[in-house]
Coordinates of C-alpha atoms and ligand atoms in Angstrom, one line a residue:
X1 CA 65.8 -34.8 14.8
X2 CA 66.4 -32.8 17.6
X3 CA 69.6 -31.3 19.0
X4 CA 68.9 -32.7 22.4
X5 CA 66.4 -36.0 21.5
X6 CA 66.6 -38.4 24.2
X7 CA 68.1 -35.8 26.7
X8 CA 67.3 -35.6 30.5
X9 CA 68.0 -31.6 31.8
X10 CA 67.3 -30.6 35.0
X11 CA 67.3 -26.7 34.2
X12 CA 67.2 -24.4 37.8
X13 CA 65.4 -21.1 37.7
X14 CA 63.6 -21.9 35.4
X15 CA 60.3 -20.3 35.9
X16 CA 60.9 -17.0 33.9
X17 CA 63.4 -15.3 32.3
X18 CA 66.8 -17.0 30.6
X19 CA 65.7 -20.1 32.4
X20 CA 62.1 -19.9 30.8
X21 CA 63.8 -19.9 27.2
X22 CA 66.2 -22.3 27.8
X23 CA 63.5 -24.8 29.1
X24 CA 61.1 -23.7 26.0
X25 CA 63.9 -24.2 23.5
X26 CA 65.5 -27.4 25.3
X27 CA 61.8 -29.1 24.9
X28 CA 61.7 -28.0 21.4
X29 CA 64.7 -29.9 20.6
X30 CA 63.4 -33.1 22.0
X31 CA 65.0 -32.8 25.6
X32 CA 62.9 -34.1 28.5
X33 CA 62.9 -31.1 30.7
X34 CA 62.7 -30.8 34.5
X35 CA 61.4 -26.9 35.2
X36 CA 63.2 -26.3 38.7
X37 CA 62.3 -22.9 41.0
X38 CA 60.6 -21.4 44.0
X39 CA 58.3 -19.7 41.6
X40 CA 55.8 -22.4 42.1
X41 CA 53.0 -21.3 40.0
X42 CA 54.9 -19.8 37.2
X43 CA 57.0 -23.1 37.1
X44 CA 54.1 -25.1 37.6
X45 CA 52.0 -23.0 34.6
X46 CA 55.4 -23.1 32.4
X47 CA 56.0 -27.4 32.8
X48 CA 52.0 -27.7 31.5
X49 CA 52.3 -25.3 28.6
X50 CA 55.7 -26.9 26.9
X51 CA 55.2 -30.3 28.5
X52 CA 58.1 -30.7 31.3
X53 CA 57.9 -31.5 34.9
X54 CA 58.1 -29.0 37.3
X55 CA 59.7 -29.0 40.2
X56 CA 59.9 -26.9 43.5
X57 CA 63.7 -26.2 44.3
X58 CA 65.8 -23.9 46.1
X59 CA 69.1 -24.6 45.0
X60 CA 71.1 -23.6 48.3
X61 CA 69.2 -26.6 50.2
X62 CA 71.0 -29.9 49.6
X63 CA 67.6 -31.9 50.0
X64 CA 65.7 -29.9 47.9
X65 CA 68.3 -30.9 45.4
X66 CA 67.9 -34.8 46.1
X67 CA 64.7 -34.1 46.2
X68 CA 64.4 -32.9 42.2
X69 CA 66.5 -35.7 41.2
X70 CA 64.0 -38.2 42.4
X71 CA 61.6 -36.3 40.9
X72 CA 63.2 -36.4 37.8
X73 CA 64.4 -40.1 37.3
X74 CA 61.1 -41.0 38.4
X75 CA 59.3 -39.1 35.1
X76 CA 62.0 -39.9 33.0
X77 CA 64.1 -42.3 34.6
X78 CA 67.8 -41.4 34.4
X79 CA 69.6 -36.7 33.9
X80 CA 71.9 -36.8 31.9
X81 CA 71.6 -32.9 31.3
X82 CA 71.9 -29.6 34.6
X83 CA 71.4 -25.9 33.6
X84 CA 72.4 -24.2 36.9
X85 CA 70.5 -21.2 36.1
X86 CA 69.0 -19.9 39.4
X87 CA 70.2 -16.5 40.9
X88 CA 69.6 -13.4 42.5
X89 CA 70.9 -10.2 42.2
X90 CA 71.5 -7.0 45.1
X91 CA 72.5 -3.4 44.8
X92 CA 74.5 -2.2 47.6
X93 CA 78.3 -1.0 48.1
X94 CA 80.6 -3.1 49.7
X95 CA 81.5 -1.7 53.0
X96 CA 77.2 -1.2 53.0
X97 CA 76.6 -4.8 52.2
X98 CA 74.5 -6.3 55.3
X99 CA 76.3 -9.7 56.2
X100 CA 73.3 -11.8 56.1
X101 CA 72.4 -10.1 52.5
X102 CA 76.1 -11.2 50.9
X103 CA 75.6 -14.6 53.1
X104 CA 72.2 -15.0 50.8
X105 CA 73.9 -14.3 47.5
X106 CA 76.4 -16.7 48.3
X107 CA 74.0 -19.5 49.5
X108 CA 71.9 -18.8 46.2
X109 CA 74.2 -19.0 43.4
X110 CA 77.4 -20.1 44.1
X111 CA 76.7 -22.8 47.1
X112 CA 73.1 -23.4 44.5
X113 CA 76.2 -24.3 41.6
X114 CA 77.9 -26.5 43.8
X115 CA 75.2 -28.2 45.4
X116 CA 73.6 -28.7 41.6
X117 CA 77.2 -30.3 40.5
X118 CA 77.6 -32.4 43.8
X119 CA 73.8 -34.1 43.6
X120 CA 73.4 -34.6 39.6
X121 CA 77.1 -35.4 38.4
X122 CA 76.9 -38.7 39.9
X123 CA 73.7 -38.9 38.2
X124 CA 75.2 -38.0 34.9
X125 CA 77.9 -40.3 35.0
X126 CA 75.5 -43.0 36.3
X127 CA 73.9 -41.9 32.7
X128 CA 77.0 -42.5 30.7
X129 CA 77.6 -39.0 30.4
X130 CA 76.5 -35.9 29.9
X131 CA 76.8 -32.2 30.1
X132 CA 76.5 -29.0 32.8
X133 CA 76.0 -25.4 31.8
X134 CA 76.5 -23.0 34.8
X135 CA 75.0 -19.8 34.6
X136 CA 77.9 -16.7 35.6
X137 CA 77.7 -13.5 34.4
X138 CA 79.9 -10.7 32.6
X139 CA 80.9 -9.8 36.6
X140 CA 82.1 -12.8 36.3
X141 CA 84.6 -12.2 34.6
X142 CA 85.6 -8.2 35.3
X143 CA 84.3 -5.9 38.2
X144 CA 81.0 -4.0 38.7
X145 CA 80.5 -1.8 41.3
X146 CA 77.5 -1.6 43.8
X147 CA 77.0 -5.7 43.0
X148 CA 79.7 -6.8 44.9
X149 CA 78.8 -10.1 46.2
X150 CA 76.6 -11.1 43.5
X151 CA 79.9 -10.5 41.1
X152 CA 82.4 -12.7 43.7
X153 CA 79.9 -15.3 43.1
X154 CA 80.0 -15.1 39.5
X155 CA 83.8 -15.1 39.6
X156 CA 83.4 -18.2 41.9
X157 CA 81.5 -20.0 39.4
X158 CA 83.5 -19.3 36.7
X159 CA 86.3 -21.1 39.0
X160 CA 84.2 -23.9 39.8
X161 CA 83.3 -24.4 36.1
X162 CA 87.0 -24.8 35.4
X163 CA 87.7 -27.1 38.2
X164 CA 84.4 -29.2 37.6
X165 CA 85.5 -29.5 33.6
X166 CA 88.7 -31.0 35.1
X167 CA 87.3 -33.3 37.7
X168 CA 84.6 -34.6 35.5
X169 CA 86.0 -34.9 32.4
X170 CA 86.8 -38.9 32.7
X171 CA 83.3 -39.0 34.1
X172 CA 82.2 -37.7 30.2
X173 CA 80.7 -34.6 31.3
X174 CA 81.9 -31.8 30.4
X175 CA 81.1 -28.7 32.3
X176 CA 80.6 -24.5 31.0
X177 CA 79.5 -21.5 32.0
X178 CA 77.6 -18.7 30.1
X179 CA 78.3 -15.1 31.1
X180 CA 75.6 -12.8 29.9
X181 CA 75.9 -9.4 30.0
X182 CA 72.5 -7.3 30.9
X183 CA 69.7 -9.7 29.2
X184 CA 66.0 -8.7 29.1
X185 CA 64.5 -10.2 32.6
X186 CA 63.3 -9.2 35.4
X187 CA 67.0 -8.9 36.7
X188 CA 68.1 -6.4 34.7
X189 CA 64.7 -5.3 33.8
X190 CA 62.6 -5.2 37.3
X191 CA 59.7 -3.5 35.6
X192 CA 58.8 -6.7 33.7
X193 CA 57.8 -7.6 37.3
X194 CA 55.4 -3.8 37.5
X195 CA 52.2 -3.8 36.1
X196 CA 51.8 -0.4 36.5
X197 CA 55.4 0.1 34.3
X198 CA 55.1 2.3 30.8
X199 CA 56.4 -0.3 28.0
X200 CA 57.1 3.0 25.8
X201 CA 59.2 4.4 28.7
X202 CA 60.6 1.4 29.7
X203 CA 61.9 0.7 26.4
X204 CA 63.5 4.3 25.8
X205 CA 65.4 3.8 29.1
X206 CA 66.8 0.6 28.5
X207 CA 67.4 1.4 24.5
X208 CA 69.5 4.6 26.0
X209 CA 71.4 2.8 28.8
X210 CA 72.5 0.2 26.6
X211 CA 72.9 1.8 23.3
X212 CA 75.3 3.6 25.2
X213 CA 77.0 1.0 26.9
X214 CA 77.0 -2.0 24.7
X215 CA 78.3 -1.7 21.4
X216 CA 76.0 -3.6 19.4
X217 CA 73.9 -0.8 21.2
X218 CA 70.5 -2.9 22.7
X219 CA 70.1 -5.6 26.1
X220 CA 70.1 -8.9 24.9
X221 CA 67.2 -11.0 24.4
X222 CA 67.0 -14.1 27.1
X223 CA 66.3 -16.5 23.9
X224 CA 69.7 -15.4 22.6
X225 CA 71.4 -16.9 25.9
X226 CA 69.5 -20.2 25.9
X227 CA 70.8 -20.4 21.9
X228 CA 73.8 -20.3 24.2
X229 CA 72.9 -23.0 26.3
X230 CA 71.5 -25.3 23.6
X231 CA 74.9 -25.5 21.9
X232 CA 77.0 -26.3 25.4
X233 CA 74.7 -29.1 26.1
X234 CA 74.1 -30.6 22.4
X235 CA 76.9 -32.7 20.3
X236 CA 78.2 -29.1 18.4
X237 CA 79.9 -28.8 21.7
X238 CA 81.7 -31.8 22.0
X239 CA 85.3 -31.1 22.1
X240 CA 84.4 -28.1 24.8
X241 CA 85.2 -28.3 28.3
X242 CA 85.8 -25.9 31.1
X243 CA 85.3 -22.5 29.4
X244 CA 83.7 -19.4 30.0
X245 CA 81.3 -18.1 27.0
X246 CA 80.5 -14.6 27.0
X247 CA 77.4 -13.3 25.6
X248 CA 77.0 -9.5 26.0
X249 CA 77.1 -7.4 22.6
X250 CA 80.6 -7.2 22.8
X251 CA 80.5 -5.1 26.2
X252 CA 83.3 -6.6 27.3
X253 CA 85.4 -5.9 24.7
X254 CA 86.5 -2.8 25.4
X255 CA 86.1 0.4 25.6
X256 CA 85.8 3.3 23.5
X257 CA 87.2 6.4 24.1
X258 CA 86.0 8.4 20.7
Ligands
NAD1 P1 65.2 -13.8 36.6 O1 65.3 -13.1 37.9 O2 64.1 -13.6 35.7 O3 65.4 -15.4 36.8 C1 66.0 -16.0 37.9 C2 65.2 -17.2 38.3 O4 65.9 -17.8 39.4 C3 63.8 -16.9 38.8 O5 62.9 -17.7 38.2 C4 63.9 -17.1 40.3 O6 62.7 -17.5 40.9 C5 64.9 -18.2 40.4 N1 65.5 -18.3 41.7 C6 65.9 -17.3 42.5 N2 66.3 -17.8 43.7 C7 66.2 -19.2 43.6 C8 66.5 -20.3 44.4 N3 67.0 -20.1 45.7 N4 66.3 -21.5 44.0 C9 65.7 -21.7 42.8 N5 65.4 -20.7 41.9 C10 65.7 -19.5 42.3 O7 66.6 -13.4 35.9 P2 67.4 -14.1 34.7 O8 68.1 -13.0 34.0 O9 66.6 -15.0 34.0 O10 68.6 -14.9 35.6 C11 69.0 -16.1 35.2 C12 70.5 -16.2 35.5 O11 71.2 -15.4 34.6 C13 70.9 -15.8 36.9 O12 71.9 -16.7 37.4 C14 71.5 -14.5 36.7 O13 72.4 -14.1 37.7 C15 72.1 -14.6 35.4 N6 72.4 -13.4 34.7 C16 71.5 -12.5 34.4 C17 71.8 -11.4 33.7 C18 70.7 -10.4 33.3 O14 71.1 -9.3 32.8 N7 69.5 -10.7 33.3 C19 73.1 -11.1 33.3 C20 74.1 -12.0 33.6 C21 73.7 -13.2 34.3

């Protein structure tokens, strides 16, 4: 038996990194598993390998959203299941910060969380219920400097979590968020993404940085995270609603100042 048999999830970003594992581990655990993204070819490659569907999405666009669930009910005929996973990430300082660059984090992942809840949550309840895993962050919950609009959107889905659990709850779906700290992708890790990158080098760097920063002293792994997002959207969850679930070596514990 799996964990998610009979499930429908519609998991977005799911071409690589957290999104990747989450769809790899959902389909292992009997979940029918839309693959959503712009990435078309990854997505496309992914959905064949592990047997999903892919999808092309780009979550800020409300049709491309109606668009995926069609997509979806047609293969499998009702979603009972959303990973909003999709996002993007920009270095800058505040007062730096192009307009049209914070506009574009905003449109991405926090008007991409909303527009995910808005479109599938009647299709959930339609389903007799179901379950939504947002994707936030550790900014989303404390500040970091030089991401500033990528981190108000992570506090803004964090809010929209909450509010979501609350509206949604009758409808039996109950709504979380995950809020990694720095995970192993190509958003925290860019040189997955150059060929031409030293594996040795890049693995002292990122072994320093975070054995430094984190106190169980590495970057997470993105299979850890969809562990994550396995147990908000099975049964082991099923008196949690509404909550923020940190994931991030225990950076956010504290600090140390021995
Ligand atoms: P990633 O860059 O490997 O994956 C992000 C995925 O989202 C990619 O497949 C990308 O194509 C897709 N995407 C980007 N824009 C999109 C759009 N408009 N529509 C649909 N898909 C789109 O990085 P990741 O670490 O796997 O990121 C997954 C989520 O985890 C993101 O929401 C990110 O903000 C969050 N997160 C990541 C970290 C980290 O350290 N890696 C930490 C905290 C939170």
């Amino acid at each position: 038996m799996g964990k998610l048999d009979g499930r429908v999830v519609l998991i977005s970003g799911a071409a690589r990194g957290q999104g990747e594992q989450e769809a790899r581990l959902f389909v292992e655990e009997g979940a029918k598993v839309v693959v959503a993204d712009v990435l078309d070819d990854q997505g496309e490659a992914l959905a064949k390998e592990i047997g999903a569907r892919y999808v092309h999405l780009d979550v800020g666009r409300e049709d491309d959203w109606q668009a995926a669930v069609t997509v979806a009910k047609d293969a499998y005929g009702h979603i009972d299941g959303l990973v909003n996973n999709a996002g993007i990430l920009r270095f800058n300082d505040l007062v730096g910060t192009p307009l049209a660059e914070f506009q574009q984090i905003v449109q991405v992942n926090q008007v991409g969380v909303f527009l995910g809840i808005k479109t599938v949550a009647p299709e959930i309840e339609a389903a007799g219920g179901g379950t939504i895993v947002n994707t936030a962050s550790y900014a989303g919950l404390t500040g970091m400097a030089y991401v500033g609009a990528y981190t108000a959107t992570k506090h803004a889905i964090v809010g929209l979590t909450r509010v979501a659990a609350l509206e949604l709850a009758a409808k039996k779906i109950r709504v979380n968020a995950v809020c990694p700290g720095a995970i192993d992708t190509a958003m925290s890790n860019p040189s997955q993404l150059d060929p031409g990158a030293d594996p040795e080098e890049t693995a002292r760097a990122l072994s320093e940085l975070y054995g430094r920063l984190v106190p169980l002293g590495r970057i997470g792994r993105p299979e850890e995270v969809a562990r994550l997002a396995l147990f908000l959207s099975g049964e082991d969850s099923s008196y949690i609603t509404g909550q923020p679930f940190v994931i991030d070596g225990g950076w956010l514990a504290g600090v140390s100042v021995i």
